[in-house]
PDB file of N, CA, C and O in Angstrom:
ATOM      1  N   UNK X   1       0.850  -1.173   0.000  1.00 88.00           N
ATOM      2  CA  UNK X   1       0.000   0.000   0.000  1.00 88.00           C
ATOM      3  C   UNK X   1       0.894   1.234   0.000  1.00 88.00           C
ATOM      4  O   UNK X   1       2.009   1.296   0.519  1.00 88.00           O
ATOM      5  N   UNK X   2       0.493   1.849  -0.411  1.00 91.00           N
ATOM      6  CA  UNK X   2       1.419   3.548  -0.611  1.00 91.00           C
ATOM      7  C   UNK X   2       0.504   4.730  -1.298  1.00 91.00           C
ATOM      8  O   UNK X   2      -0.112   4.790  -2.362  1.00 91.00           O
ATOM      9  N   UNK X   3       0.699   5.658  -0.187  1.00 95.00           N
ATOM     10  CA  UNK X   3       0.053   6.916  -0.024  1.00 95.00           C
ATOM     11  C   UNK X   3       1.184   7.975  -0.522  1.00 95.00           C
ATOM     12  O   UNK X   3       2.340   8.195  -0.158  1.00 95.00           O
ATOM     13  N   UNK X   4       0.603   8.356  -1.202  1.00 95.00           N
ATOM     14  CA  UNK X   4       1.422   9.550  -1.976  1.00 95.00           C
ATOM     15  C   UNK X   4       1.085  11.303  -0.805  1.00 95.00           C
ATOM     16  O   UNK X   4       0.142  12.047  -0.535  1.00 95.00           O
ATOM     17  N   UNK X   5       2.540  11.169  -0.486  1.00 96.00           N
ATOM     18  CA  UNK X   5       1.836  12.763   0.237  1.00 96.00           C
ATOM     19  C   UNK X   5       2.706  14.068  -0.225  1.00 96.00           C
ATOM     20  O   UNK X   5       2.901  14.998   0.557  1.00 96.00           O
ATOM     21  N   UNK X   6       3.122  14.059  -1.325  1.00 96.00           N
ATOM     22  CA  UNK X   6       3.442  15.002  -2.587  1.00 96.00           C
ATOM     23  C   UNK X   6       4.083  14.786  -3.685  1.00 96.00           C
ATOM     24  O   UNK X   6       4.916  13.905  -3.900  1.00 96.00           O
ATOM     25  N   UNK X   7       3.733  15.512  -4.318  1.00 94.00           N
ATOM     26  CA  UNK X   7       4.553  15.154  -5.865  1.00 94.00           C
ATOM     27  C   UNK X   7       3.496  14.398  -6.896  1.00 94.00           C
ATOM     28  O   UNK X   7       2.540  13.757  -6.460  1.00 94.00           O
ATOM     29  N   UNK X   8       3.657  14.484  -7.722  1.00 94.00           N
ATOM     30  CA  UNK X   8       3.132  13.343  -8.927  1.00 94.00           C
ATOM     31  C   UNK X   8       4.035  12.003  -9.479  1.00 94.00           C
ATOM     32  O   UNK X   8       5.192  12.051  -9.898  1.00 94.00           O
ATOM     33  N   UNK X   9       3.241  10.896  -9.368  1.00 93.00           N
ATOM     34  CA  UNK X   9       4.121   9.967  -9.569  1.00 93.00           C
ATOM     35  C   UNK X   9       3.357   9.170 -10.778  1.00 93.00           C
ATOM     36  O   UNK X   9       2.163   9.363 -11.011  1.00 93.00           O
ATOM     37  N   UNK X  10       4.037   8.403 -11.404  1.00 91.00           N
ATOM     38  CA  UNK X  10       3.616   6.957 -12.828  1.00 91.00           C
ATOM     39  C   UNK X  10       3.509   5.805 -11.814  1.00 91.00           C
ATOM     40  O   UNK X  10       4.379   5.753 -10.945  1.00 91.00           O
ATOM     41  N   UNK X  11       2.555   4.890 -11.829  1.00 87.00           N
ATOM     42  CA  UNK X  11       3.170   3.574 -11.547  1.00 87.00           C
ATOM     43  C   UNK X  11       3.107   2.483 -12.574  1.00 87.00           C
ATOM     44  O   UNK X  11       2.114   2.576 -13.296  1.00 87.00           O
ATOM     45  N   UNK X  12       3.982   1.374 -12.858  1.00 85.00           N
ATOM     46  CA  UNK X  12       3.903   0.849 -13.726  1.00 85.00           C
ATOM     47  C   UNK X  12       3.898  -0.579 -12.931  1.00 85.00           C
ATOM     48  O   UNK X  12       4.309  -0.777 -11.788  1.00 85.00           O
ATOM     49  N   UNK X  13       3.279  -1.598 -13.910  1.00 82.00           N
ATOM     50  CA  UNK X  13       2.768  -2.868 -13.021  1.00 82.00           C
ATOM     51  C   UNK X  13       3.083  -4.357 -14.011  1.00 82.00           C
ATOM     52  O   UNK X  13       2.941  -4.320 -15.234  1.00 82.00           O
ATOM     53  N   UNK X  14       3.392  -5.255 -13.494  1.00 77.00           N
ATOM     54  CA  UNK X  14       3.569  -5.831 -14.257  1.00 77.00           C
ATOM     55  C   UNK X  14       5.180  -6.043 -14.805  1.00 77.00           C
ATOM     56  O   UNK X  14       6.134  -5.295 -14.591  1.00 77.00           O
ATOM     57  N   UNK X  15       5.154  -7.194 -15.509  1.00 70.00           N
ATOM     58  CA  UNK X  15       7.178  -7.800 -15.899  1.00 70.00           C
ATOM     59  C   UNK X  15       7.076  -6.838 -17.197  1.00 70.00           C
ATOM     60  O   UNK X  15       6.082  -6.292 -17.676  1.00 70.00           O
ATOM     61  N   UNK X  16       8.279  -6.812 -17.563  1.00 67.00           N
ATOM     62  CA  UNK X  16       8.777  -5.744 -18.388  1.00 67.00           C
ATOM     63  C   UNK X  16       7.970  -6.000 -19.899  1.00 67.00           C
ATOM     64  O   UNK X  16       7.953  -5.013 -20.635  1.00 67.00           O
ATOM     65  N   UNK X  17       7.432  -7.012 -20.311  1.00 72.00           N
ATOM     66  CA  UNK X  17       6.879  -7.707 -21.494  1.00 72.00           C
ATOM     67  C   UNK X  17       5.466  -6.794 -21.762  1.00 72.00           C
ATOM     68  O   UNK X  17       5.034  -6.350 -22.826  1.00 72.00           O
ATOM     69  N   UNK X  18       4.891  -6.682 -20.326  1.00 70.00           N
ATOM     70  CA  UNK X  18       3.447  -6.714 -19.961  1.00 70.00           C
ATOM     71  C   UNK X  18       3.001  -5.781 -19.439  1.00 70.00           C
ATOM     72  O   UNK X  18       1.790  -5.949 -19.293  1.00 70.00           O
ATOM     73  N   UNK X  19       3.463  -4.482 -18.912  1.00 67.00           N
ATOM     74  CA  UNK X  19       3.926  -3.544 -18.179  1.00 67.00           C
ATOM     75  C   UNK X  19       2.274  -2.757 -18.151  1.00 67.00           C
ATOM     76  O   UNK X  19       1.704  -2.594 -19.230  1.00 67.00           O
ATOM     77  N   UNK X  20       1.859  -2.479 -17.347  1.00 75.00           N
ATOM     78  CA  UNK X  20       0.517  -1.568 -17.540  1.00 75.00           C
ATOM     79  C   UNK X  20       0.606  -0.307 -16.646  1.00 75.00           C
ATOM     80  O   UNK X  20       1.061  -0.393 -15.505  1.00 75.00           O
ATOM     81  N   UNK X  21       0.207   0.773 -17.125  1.00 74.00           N
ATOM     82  CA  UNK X  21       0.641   2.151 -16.757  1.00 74.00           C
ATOM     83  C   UNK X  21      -1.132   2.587 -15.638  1.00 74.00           C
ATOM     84  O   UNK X  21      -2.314   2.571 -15.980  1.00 74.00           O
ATOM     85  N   UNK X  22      -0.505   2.893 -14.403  1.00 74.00           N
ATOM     86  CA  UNK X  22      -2.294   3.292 -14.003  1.00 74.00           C
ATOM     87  C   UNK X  22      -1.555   5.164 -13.888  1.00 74.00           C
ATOM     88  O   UNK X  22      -0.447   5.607 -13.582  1.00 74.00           O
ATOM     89  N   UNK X  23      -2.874   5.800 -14.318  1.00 77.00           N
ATOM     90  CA  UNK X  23      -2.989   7.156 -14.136  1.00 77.00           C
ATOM     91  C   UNK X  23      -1.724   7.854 -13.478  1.00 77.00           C
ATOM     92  O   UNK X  23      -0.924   7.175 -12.835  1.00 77.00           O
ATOM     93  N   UNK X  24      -1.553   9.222 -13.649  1.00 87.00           N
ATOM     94  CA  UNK X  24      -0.336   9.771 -12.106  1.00 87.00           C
ATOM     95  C   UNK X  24      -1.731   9.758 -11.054  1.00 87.00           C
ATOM     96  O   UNK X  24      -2.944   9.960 -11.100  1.00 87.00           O
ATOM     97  N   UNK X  25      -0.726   9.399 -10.154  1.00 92.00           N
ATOM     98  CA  UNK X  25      -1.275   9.775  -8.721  1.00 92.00           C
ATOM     99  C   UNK X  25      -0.326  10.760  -7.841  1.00 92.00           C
ATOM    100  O   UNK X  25       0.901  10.761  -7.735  1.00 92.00           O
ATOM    101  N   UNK X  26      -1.453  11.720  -7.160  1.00 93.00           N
ATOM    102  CA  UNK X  26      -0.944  12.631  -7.102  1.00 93.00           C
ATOM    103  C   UNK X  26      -1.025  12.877  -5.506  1.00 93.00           C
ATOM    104  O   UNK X  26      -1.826  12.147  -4.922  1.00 93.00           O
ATOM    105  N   UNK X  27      -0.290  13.825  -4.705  1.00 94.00           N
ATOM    106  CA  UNK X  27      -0.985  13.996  -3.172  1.00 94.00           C
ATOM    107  C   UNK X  27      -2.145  13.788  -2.981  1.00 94.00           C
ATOM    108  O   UNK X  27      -3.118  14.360  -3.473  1.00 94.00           O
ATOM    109  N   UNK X  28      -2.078  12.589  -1.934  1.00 95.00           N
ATOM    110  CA  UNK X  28      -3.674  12.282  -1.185  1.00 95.00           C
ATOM    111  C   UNK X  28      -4.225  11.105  -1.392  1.00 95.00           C
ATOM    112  O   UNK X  28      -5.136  10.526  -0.799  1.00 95.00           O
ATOM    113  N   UNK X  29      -3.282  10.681  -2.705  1.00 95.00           N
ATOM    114  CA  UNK X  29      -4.216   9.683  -3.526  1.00 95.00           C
ATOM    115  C   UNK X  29      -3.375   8.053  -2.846  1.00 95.00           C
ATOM    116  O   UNK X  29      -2.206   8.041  -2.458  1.00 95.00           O
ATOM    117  N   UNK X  30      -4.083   7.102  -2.844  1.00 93.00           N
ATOM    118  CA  UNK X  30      -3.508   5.859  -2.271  1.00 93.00           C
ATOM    119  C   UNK X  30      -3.560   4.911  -2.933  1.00 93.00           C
ATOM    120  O   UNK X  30      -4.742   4.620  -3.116  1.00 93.00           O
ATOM    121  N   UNK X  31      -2.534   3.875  -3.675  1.00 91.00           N
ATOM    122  CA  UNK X  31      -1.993   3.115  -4.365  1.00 91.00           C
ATOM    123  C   UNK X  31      -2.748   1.395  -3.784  1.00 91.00           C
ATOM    124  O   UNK X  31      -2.985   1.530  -2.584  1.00 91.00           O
ATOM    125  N   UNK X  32      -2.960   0.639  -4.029  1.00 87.00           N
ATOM    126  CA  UNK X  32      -3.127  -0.859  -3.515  1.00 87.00           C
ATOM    127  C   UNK X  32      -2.050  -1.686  -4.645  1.00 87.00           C
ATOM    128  O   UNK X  32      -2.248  -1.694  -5.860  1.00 87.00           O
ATOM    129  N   UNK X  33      -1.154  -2.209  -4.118  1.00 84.00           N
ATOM    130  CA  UNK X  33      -0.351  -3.010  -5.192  1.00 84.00           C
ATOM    131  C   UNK X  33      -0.630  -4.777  -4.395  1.00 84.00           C
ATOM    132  O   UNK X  33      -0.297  -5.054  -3.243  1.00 84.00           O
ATOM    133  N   UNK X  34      -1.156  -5.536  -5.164  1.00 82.00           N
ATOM    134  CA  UNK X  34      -1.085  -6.873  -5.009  1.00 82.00           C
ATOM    135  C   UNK X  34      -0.176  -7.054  -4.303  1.00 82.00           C
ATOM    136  O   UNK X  34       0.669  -6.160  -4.259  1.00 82.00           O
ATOM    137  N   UNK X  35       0.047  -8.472  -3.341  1.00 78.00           N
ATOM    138  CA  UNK X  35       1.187  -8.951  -2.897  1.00 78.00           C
ATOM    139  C   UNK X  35       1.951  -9.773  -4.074  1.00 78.00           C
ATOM    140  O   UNK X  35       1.233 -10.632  -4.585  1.00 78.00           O
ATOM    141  N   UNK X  36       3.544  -9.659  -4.716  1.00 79.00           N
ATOM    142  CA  UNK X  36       3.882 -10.195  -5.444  1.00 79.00           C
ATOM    143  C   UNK X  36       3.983  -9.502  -6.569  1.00 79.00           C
ATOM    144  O   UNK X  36       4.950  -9.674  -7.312  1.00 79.00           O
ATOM    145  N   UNK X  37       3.032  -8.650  -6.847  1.00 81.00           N
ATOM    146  CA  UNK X  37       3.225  -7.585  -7.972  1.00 81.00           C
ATOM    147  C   UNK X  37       4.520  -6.981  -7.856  1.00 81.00           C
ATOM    148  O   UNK X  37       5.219  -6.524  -6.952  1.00 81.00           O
ATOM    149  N   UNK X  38       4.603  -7.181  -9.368  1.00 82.00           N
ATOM    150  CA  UNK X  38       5.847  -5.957  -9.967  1.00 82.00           C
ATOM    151  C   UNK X  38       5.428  -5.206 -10.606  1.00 82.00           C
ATOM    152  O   UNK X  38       4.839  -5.317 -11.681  1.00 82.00           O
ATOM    153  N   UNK X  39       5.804  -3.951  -9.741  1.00 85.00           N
ATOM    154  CA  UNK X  39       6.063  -2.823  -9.702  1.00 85.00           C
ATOM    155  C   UNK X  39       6.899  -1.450  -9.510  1.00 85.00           C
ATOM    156  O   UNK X  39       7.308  -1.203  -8.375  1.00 85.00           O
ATOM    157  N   UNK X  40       7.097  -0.794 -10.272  1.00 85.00           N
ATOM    158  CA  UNK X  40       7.593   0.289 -10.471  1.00 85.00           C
ATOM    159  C   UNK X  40       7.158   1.691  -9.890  1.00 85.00           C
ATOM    160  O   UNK X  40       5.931   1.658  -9.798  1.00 85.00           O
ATOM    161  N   UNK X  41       7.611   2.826  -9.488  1.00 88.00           N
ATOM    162  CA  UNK X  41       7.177   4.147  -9.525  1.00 88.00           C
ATOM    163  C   UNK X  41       8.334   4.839  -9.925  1.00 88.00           C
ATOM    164  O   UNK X  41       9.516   4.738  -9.597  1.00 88.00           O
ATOM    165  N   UNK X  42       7.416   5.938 -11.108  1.00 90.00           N
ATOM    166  CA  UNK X  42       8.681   7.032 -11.542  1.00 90.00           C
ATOM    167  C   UNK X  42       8.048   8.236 -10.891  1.00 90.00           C
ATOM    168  O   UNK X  42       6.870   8.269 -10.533  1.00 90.00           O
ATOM    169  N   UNK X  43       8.769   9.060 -10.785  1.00 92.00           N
ATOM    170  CA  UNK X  43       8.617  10.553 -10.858  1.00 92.00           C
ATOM    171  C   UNK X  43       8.266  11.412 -11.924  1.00 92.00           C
ATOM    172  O   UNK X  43       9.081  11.560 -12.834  1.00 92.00           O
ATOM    173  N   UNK X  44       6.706  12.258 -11.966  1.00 92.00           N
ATOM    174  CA  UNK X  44       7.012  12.542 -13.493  1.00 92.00           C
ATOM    175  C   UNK X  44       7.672  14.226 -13.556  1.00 92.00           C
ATOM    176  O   UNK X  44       7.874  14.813 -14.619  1.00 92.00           O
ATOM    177  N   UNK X  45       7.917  14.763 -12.309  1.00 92.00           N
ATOM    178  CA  UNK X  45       8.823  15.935 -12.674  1.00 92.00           C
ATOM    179  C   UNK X  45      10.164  15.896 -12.950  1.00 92.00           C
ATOM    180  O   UNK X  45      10.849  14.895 -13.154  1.00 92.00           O
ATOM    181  N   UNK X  46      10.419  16.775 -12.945  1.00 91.00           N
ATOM    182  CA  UNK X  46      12.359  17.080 -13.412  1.00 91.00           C
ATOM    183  C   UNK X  46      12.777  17.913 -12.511  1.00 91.00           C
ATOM    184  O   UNK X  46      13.948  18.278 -12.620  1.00 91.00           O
ATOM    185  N   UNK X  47      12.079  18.371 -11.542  1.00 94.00           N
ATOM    186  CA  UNK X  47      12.099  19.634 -10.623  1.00 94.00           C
ATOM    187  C   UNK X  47      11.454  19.791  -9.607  1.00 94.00           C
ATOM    188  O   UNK X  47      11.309  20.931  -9.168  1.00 94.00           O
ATOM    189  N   UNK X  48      10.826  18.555  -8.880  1.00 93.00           N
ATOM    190  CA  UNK X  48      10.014  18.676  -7.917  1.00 93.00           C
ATOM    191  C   UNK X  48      10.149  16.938  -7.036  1.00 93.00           C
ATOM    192  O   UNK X  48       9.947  15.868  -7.611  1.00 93.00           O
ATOM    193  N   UNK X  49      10.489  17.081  -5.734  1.00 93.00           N
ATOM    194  CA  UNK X  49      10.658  15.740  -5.539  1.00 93.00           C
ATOM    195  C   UNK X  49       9.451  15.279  -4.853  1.00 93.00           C
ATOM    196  O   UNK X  49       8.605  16.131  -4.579  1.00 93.00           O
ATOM    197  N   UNK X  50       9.252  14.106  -4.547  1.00 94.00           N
ATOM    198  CA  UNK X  50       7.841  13.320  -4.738  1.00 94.00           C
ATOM    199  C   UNK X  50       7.675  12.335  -3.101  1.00 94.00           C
ATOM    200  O   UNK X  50       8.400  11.361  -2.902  1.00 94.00           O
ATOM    201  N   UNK X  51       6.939  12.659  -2.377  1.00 94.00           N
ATOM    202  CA  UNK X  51       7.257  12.254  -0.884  1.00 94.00           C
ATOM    203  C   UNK X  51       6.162  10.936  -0.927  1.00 94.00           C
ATOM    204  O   UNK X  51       5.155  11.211  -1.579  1.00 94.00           O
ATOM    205  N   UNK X  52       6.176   9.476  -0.316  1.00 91.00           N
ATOM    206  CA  UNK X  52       5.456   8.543  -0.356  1.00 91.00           C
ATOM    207  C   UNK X  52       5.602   7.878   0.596  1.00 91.00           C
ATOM    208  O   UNK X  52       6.755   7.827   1.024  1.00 91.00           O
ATOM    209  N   UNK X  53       4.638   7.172   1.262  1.00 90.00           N
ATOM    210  CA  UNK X  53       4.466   6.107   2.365  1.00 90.00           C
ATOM    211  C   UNK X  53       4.227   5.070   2.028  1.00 90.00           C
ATOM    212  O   UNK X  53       3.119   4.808   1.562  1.00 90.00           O
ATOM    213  N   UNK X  54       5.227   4.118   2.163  1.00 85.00           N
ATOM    214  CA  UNK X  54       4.935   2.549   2.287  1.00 85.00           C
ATOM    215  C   UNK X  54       4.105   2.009   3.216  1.00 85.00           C
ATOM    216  O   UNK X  54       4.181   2.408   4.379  1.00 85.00           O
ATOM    217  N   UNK X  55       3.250   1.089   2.873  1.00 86.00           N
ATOM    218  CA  UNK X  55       2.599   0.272   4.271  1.00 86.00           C
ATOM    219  C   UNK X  55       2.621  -1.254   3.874  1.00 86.00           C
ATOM    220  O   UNK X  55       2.121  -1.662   2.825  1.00 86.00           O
ATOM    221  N   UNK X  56       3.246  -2.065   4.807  1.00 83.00           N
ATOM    222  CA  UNK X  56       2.799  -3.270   4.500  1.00 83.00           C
ATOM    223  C   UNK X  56       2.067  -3.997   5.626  1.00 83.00           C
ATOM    224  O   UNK X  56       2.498  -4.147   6.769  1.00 83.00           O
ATOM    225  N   UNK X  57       0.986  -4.397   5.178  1.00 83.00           N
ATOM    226  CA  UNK X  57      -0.193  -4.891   6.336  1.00 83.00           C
ATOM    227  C   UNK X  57       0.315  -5.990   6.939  1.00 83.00           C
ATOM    228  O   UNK X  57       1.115  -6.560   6.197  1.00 83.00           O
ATOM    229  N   UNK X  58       0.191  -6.444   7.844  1.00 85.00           N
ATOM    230  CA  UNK X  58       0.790  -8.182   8.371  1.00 85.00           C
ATOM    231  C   UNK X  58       2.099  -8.064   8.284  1.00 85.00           C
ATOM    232  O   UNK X  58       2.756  -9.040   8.645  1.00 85.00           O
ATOM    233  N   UNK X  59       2.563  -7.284   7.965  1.00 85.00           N
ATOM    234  CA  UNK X  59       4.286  -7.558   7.892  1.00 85.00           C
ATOM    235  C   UNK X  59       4.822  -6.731   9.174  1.00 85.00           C
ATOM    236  O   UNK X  59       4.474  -5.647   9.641  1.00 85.00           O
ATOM    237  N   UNK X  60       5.908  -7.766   9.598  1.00 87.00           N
ATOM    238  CA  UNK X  60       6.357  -6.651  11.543  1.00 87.00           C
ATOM    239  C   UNK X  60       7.771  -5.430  10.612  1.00 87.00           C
ATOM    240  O   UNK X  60       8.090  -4.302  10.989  1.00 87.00           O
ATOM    241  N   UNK X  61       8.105  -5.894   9.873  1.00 81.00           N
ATOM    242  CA  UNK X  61       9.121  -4.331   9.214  1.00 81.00           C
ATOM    243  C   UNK X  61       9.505  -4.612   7.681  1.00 81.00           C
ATOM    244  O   UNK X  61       9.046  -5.655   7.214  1.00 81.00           O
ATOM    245  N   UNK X  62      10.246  -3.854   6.888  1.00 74.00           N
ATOM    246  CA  UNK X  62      10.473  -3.900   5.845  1.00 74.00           C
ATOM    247  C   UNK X  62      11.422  -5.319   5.559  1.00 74.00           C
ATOM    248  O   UNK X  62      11.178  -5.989   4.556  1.00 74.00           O
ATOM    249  N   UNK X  63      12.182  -5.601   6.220  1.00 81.00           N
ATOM    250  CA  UNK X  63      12.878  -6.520   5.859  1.00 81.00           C
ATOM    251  C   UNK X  63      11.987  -8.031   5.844  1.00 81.00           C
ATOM    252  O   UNK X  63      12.261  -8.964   5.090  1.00 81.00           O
ATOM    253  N   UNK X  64      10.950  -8.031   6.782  1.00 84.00           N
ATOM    254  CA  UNK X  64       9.945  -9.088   6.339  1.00 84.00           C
ATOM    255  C   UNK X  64       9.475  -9.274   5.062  1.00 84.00           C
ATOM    256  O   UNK X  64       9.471 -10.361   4.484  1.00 84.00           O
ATOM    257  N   UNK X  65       8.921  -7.826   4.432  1.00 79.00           N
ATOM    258  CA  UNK X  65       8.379  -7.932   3.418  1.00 79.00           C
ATOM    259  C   UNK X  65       8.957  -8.350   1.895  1.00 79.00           C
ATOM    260  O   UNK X  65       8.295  -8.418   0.859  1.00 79.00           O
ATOM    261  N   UNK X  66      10.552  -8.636   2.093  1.00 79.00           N
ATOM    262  CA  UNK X  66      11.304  -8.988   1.045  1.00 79.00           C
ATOM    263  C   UNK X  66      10.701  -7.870   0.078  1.00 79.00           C
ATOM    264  O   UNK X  66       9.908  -7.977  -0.857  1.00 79.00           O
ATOM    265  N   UNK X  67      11.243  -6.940   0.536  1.00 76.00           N
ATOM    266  CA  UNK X  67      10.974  -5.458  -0.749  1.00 76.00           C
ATOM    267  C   UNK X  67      12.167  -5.230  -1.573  1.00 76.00           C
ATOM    268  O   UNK X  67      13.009  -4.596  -0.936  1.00 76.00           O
ATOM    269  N   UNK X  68      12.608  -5.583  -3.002  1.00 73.00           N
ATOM    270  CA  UNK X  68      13.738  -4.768  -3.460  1.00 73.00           C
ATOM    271  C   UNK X  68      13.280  -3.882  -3.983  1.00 73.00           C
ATOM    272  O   UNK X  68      12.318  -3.716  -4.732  1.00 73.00           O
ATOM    273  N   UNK X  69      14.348  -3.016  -3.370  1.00 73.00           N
ATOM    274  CA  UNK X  69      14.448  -1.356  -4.419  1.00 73.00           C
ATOM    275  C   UNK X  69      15.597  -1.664  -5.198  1.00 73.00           C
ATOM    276  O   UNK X  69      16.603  -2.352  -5.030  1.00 73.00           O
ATOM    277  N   UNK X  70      15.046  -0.797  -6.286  1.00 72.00           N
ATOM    278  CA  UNK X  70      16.083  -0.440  -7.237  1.00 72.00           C
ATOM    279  C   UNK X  70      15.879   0.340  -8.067  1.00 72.00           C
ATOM    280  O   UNK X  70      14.803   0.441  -8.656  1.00 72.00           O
ATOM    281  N   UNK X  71      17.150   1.230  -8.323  1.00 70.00           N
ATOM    282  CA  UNK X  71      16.895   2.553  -9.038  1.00 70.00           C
ATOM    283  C   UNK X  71      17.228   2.588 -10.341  1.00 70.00           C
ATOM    284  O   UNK X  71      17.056   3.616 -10.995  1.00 70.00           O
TER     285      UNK X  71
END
């Protein structure tokens, strides 16, 4: 789950073959990503940075949730 609390962001979903684009979401707005989904978020400014909250439900911290980042 991830709450956008500024900036405008892309998310993209799905393996690189298959990729599906949902709307920007913008401050306020709240994301639901499947468990297991791949997924992406870009930034769509060049000049404005983009603040977001992770949540993972049932999970006790990030390292449970086997999250990779990568830039």
């Amino acid at each position: 789950c991830i709450h956008i609390i500024s900036g405008e962001l892309r998310f993209l979903f799905g393996d690189v073959d298959a990729k599906r684009t949902v709307e920007i979401a913008r401050a306020g707005d709240f994301v639901h990503v499947p468990r297991g989904e791949v997924h992406g978020v870009e930034n769509v400014s060049d000049s404005e940075e983009s603040h977001l909250v992770f949540c993972y439900p049932g999970v006790p911290d990030k390292e449970a949730a086997e999250t990779v980042f990568v830039e």
